Coordinates of C-alpha atoms in Angstrom, one line a residue:
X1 CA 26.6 -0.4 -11.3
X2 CA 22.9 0.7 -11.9
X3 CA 23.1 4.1 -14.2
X4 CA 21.6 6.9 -12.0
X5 CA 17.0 7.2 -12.9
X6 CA 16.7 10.5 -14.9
X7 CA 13.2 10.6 -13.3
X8 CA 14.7 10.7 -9.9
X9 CA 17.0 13.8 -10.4
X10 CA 16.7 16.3 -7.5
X11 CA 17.0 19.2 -9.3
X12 CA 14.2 18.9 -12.0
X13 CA 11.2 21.4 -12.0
X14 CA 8.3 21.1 -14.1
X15 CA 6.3 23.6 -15.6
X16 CA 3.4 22.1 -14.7
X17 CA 2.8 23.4 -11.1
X18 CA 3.7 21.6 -7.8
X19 CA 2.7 23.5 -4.7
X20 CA 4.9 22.5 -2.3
X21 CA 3.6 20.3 0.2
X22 CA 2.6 18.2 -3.1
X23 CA 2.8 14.3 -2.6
X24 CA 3.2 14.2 -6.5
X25 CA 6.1 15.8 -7.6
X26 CA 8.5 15.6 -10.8
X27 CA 10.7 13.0 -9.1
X28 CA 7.3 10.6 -8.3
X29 CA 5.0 10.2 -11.0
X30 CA 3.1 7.8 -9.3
X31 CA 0.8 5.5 -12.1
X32 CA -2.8 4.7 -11.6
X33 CA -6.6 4.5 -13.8
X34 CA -8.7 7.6 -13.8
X35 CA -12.2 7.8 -15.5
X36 CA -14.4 11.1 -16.0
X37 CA -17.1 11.5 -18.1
X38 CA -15.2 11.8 -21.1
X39 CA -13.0 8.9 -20.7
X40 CA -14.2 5.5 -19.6
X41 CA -10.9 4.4 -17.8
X42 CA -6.9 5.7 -19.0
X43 CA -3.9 4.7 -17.6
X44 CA -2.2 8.6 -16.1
X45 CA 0.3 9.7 -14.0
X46 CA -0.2 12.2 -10.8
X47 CA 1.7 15.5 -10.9
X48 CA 1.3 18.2 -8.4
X49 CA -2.8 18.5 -8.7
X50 CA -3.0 16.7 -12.3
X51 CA -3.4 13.9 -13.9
X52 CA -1.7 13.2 -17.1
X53 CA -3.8 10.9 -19.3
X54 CA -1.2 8.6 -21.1
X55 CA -3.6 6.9 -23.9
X56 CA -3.9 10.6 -25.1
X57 CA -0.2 11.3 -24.7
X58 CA 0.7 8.3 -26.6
X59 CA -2.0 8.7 -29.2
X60 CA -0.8 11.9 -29.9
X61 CA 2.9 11.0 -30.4
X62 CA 4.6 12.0 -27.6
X63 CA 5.2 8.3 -26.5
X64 CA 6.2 6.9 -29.8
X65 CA 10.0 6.2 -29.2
X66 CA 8.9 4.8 -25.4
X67 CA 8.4 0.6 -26.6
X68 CA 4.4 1.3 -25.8
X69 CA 1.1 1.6 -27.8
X70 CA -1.7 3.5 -27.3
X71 CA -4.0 0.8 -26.7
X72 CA -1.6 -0.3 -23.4
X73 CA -2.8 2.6 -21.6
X74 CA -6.5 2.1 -23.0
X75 CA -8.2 -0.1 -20.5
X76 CA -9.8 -0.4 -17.3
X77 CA -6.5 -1.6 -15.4
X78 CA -2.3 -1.3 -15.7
X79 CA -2.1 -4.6 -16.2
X80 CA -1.0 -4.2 -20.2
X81 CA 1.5 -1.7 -19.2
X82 CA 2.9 -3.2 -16.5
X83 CA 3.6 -6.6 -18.6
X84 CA 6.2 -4.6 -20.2
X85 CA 8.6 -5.5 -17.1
X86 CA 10.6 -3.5 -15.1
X87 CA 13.3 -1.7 -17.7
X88 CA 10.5 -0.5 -20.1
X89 CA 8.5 1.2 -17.2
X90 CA 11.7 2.7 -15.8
X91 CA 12.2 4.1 -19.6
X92 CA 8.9 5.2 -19.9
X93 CA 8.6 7.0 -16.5
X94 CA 12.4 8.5 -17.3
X95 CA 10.3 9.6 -20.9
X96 CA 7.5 11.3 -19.0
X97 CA 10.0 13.1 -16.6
X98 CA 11.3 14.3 -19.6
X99 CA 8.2 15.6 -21.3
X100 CA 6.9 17.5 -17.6
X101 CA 10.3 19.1 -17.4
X102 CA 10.2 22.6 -17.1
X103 CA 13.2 22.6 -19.7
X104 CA 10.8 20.9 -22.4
X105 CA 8.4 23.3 -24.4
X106 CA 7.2 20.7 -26.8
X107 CA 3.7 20.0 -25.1
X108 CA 3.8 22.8 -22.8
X109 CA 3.7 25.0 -25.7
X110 CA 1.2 23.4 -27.3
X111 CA -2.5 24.3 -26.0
X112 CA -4.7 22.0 -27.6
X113 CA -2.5 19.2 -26.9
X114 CA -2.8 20.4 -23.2
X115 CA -6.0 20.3 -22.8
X116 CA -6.5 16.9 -24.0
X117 CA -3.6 15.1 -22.0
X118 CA -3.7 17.1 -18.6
X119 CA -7.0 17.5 -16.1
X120 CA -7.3 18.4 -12.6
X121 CA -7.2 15.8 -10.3
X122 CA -10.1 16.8 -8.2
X123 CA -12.2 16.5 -11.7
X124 CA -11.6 13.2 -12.5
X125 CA -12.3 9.9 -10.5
X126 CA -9.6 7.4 -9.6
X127 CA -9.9 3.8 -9.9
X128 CA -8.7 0.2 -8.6
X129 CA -5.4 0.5 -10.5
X130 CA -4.5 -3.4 -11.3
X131 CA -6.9 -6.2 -11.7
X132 CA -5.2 -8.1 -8.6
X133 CA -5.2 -12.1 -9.3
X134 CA -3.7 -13.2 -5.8
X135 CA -3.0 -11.1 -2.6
X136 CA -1.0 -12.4 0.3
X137 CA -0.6 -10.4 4.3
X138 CA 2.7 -10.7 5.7
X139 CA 2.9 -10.6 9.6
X140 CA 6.3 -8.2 9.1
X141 CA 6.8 -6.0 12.3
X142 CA 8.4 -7.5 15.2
X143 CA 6.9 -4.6 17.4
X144 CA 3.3 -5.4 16.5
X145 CA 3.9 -9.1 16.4
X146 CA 5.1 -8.4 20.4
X147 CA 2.4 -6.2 21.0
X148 CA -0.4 -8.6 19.8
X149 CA 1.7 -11.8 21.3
X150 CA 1.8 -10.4 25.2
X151 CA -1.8 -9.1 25.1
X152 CA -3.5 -12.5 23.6
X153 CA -0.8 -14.8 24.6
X154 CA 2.4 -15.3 27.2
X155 CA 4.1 -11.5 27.5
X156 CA 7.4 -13.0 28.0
X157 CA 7.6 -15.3 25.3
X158 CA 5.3 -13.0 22.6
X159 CA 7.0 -14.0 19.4
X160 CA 6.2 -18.0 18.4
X161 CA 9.0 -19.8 18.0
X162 CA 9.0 -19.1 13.7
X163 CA 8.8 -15.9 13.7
X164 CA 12.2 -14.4 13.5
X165 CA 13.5 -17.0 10.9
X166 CA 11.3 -16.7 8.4
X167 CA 8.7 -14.2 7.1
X168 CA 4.8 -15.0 8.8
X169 CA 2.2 -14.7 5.8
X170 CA -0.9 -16.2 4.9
X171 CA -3.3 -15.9 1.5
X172 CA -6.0 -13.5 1.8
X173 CA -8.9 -12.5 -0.3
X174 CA -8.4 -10.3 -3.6
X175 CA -11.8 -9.7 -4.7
X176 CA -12.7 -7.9 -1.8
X177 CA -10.0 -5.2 -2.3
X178 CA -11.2 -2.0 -3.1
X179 CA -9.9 2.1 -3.8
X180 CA -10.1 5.0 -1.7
X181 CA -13.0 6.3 -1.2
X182 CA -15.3 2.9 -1.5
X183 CA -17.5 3.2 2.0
X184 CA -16.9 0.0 4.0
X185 CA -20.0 -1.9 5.9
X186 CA -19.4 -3.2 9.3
X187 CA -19.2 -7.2 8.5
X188 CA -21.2 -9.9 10.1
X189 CA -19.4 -13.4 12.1
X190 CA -19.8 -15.9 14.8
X191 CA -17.8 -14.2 18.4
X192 CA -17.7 -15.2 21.6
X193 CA -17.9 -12.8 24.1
X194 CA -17.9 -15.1 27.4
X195 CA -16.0 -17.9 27.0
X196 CA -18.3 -19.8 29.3
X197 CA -21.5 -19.5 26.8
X198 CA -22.0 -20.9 23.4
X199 CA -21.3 -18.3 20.7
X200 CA -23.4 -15.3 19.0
X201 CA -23.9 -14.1 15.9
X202 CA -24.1 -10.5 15.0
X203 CA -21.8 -7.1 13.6
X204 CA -18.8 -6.6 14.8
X205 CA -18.1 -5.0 18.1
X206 CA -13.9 -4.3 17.8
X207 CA -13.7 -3.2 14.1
X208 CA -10.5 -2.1 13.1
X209 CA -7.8 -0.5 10.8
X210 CA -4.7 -1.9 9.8
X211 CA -2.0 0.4 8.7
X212 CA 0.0 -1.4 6.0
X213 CA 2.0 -0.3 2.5
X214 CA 1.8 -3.5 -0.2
X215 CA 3.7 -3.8 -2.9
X216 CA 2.1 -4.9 -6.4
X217 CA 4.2 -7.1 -8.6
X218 CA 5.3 -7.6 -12.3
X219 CA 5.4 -10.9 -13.5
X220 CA 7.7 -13.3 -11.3
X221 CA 8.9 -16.8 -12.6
X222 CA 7.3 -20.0 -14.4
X223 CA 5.5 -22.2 -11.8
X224 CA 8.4 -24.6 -9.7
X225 CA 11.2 -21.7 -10.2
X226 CA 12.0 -19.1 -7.1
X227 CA 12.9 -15.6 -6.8
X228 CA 16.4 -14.8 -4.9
X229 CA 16.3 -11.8 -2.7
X230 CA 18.7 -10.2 -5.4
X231 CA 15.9 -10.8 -8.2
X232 CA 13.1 -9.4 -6.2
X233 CA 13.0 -6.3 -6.9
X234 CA 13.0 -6.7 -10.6
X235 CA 9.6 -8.1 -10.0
X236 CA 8.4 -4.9 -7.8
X237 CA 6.7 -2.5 -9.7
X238 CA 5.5 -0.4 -7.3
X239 CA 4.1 0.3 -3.4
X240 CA 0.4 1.4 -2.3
X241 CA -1.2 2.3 1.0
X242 CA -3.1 -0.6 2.2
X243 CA -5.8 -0.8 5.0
X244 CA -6.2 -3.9 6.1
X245 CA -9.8 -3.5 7.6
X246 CA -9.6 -6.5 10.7
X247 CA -12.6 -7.7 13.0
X248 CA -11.1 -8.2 16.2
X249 CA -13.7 -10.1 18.0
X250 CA -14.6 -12.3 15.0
X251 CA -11.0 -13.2 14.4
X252 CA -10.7 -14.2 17.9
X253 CA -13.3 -16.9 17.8
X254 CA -12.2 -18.1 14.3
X255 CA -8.4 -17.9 13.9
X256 CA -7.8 -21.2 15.6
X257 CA -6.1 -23.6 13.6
X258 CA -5.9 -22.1 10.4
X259 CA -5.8 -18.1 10.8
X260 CA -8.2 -15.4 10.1
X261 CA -11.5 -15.7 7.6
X262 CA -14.2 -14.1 7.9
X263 CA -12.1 -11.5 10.3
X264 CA -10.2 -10.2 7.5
X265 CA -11.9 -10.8 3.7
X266 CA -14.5 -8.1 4.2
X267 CA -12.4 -5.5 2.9
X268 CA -9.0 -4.1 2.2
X269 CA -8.5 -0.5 0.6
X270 CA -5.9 0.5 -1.2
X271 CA -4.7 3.5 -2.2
X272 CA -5.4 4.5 -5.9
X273 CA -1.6 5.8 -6.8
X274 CA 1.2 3.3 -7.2
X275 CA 4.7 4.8 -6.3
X276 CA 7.2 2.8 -8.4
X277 CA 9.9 1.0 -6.5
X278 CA 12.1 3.5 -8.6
X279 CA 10.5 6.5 -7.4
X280 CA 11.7 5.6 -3.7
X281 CA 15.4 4.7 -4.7
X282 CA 16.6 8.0 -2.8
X283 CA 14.7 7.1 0.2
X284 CA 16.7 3.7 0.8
X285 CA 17.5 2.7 4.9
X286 CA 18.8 0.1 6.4
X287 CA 16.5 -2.5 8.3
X288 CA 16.4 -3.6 12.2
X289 CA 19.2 -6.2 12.8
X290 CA 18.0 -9.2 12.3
X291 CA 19.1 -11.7 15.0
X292 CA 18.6 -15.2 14.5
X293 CA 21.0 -14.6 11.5
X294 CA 18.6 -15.5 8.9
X295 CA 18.6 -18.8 6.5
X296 CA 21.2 -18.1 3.5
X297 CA 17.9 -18.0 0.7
X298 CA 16.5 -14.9 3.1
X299 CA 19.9 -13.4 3.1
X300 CA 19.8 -9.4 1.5
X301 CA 22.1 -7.1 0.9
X302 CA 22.0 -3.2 1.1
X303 CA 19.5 -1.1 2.1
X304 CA 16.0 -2.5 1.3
X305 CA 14.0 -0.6 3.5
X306 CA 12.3 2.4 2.8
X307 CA 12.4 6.0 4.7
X308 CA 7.9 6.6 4.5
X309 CA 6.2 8.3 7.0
X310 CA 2.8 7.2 7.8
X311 CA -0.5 8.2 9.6
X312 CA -3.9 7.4 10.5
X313 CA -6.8 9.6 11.2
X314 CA -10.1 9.4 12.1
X315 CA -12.7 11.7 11.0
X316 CA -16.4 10.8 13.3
X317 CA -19.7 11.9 11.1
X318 CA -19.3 15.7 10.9
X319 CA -16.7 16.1 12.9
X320 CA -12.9 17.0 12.2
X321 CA -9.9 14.8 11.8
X322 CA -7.7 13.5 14.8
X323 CA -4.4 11.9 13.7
X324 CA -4.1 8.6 16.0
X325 CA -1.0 7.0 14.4
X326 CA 2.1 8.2 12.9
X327 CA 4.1 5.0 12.4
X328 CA 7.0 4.5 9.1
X329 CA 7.7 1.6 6.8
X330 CA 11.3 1.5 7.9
X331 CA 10.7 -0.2 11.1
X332 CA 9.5 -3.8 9.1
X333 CA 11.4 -6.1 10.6
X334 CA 11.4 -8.7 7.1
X335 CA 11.9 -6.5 3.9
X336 CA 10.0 -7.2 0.8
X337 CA 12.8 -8.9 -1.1
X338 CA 12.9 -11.1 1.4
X339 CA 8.9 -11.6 1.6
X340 CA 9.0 -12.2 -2.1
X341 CA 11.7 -15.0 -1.6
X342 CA 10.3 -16.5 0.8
X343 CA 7.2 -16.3 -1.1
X344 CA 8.3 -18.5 -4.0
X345 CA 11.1 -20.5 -2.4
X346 CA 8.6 -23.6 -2.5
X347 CA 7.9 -22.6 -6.6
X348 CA 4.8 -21.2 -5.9
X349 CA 4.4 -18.4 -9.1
X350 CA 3.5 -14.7 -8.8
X351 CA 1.6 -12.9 -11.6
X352 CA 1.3 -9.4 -12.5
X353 CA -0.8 -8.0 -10.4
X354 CA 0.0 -9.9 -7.4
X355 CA -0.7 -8.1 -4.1
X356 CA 1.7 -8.6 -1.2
X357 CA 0.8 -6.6 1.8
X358 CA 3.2 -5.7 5.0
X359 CA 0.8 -6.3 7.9
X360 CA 0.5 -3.6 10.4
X361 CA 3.0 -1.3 10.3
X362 CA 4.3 -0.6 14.5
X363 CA 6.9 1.1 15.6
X364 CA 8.2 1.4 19.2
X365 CA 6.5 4.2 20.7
X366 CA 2.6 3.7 21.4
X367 CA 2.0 6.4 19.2
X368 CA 3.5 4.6 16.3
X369 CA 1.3 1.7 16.4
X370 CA -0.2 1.0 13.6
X371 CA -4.1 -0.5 14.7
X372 CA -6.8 0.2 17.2
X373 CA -6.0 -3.1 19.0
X374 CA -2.5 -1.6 19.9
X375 CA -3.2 2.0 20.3
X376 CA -6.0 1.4 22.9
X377 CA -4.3 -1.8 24.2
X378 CA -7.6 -4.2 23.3
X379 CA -10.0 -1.7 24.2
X380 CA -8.1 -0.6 27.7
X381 CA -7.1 2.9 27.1
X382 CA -9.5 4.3 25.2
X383 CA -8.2 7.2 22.6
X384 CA -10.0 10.9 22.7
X385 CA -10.9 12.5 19.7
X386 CA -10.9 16.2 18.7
X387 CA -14.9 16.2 19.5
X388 CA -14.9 14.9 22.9
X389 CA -15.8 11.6 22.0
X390 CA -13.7 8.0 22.7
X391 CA -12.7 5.6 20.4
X392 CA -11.5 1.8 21.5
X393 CA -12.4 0.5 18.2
X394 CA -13.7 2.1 14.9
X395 CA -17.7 3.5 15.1
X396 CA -19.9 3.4 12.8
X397 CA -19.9 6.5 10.4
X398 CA -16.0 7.2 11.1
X399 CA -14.2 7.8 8.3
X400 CA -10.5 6.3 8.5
X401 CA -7.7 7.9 6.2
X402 CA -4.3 6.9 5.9
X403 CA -1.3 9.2 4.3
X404 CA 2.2 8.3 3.0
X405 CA 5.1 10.3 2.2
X406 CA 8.8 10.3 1.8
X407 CA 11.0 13.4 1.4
X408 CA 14.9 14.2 1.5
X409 CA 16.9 17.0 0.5
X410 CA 13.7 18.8 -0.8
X411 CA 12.2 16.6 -2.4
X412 CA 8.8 14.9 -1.9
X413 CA 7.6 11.6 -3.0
X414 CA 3.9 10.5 -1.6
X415 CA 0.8 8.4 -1.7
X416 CA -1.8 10.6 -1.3
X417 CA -4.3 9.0 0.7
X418 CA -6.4 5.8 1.4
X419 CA -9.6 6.9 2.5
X420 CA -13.2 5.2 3.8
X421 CA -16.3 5.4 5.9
X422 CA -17.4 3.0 7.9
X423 CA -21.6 1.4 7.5
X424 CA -23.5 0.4 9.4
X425 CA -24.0 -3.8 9.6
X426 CA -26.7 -5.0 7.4
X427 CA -29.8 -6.3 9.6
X428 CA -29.6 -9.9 10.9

């Protein structure tokens, strides 16, 4: 039996402050890569509205007994640290805990050590945490794969015949992932608005957000070896917020025979904290039901899902937020030991790094659904904003924010947010 994570312990307090409502408490300590103009690019942790800079923690000494050097947090990604595998970040975030506890005077007593370790959050800049090598989308909600099966295909046969025995992915683009806060510019493509005329190039008409988490992954196995479902999650470091930016009307024309191109490697934003797979231990549920029983290599025990509330909202150019979407991870029908499996059941090797997205996250109320396509039913129900205005897809100038959290028995463990503004198309 796994000994209980110190880190997670209810009860700890920190005397560094946590308002309540924080995302980032004690019990998350969510890792990412801040820069400011003192520091090029560090490795930190979040807690309440710091950042604690862990090259100056471990250069200092506090680390020294944690298996890590100074020059693993030094660098422009997490990549070093996370190579350290699964046990030494569990150690290290159960040292940090540790060090932020209330109970623990050793830096909190000691000014100048302070002021070089710990900065506000809103005075520093947060980066793209891992240098991503390969990203895959999984196609991982039964209700979204319905929804978008009876609106572009037949409604009483919306699933293809695969999709309930084995977990729908395909390879997508890494280089065009960016952080929060990176504006995103309408993209160009081929559609074809009347079927009866040739097609026309030009922006996109139906741009849209996909609500998604992805997980980001240690090293997995040697090129021709698998992962089992019960391995997986040693290779899971942590989860991110992932909007999944989509081109309807380009995908449309394009995604005959071989899936979505130019629809989809635009953009993809991510989140700029990573909530280890640790940190969401407490927040375990069990998955839908899964009938087909599923192949014995898919087969997972326990409870794999996870208990995270999401939303969307949309903020039009000076104008104020309306929340479109409140959707939860719990509701994926495949769970990501099982995307991981399936992932590598063929050999196929996962680095650190790795990026393996959900796909749009929809639950079964139309409030819960998790993209513009669904919410507005391709454009037929058009959603009202706060200032009067309509939305079928996303406008130009809209900023689109997504939020994350889990929280049980008074405790809190969130994302933050995944935020971006929409540009106009470049001129043809």
């Amino acid at each position: 039996m796994q000994e209980p994570i110190r880190a997670n312990d209810p009860v700890r307090r920190s005397w560094i402050n946590v308002p309540a409502d924080s995302d980032f408490s004690i019990q998350n300590l969510p890792f990412g890569i801040f820069s400011d103009a003192g520091v090029q690019k560090h490795a930190c942790v979040a807690i309440g509205t710091e950042i604690a800079d862990l090259h100056a923690l471990s250069s200092l000494g506090y680390l020294k007994d944690s298996g890590f050097e100074p020059q693993q947090f030094a660098g422009p990604f997490l990549n070093p640290m996370m190579k350290a595998g699964k046990q030494a970040i569990r150690n290290l975030r159960n040292k940090l805990s540790d060090i932020f506890d209330e109970k623990n005077t050793t830096l909190a007593g000691n000014e100048a050590h302070r002021r070089q370790v710990i900065r506000a959050q809103s005075a520093v800049s947060m980066e793209l945490p891992v240098e991503i090598g390969d990203y895959t989308d999984f196609y991982s909600s039964v209700e979204h794969a319905t929804n978008v099966g009876m609106m572009f295909r037949d409604p009483a046969n919306a699933l293809l015949p695969n999709w309930k025995h084995l977990p729908v992915g395909y390879h997508g683009r890494s280089s065009s992932i960016i952080p929060s806060g990176v504006a995103v510019r309408r993209p160009l493509g081929q559609t074809r608005p009347d079927d009866s005329q040739p097609p026309v190039f030009g922006p996109t008409k139906q741009l849209d957000f996909e609500l998604e988490v992805a997980f980001i992954t240690f090293d997995g196995k040697p090129l021709g070896e698998r992962i089992s479902t019960s391995e997986a999650e040693d290779h899971i470091f942590g989860l991110v917020l992932f909007n999944d930016w989509s081109a309807r009307d380009i995908q449309k024309w394009e995604y005959v025979p071989l899936g979505p191109f130019l629809a989809k490697n635009f953009a993809s934003s991510i989140s700029p904290w990573i909530v280890t797979l640790d940190a969401l231990e407490t927040f375990r549920v069990s998955g839908p039901a899964q009938d087909p029983p599923v192949l014995p290599y898919l087969h997972s025990d326990g409870n794999r899902n996870i208990d995270l509330q999401l939303e969307v909202g949309i903020v039009p150019e000076g104008q104020s937020e309306t929340v479109v979407c409140r959707s939860n991870f719990k509701y994926m029908y495949w769970n990501m030991a099982q995307q991981l499996a399936h992932h590598t059941v063929n050999g196929c090797n996962i680095r650190c790094g790795d990026i393996l997205a959900s796909g749009t996250i929809s639950g079964k109320e139309p409030g819960s659904y998790g993209s513009m396509l669904e919410l507005t039913w391709r454009g037929s129900k058009p959603i009202a904003l706060a200032d009067g205005s309509e939305r079928k897809f996303i406008n130009d100038g809209d900023t689109v924010t997504m939020r994350g959290h889990c929280e049980k028995n008074g405790v809190r463990v969130g994302f933050g947010e995944v935020r971006s503004r929409v540009l106009a198309a470049k001129e043809v």
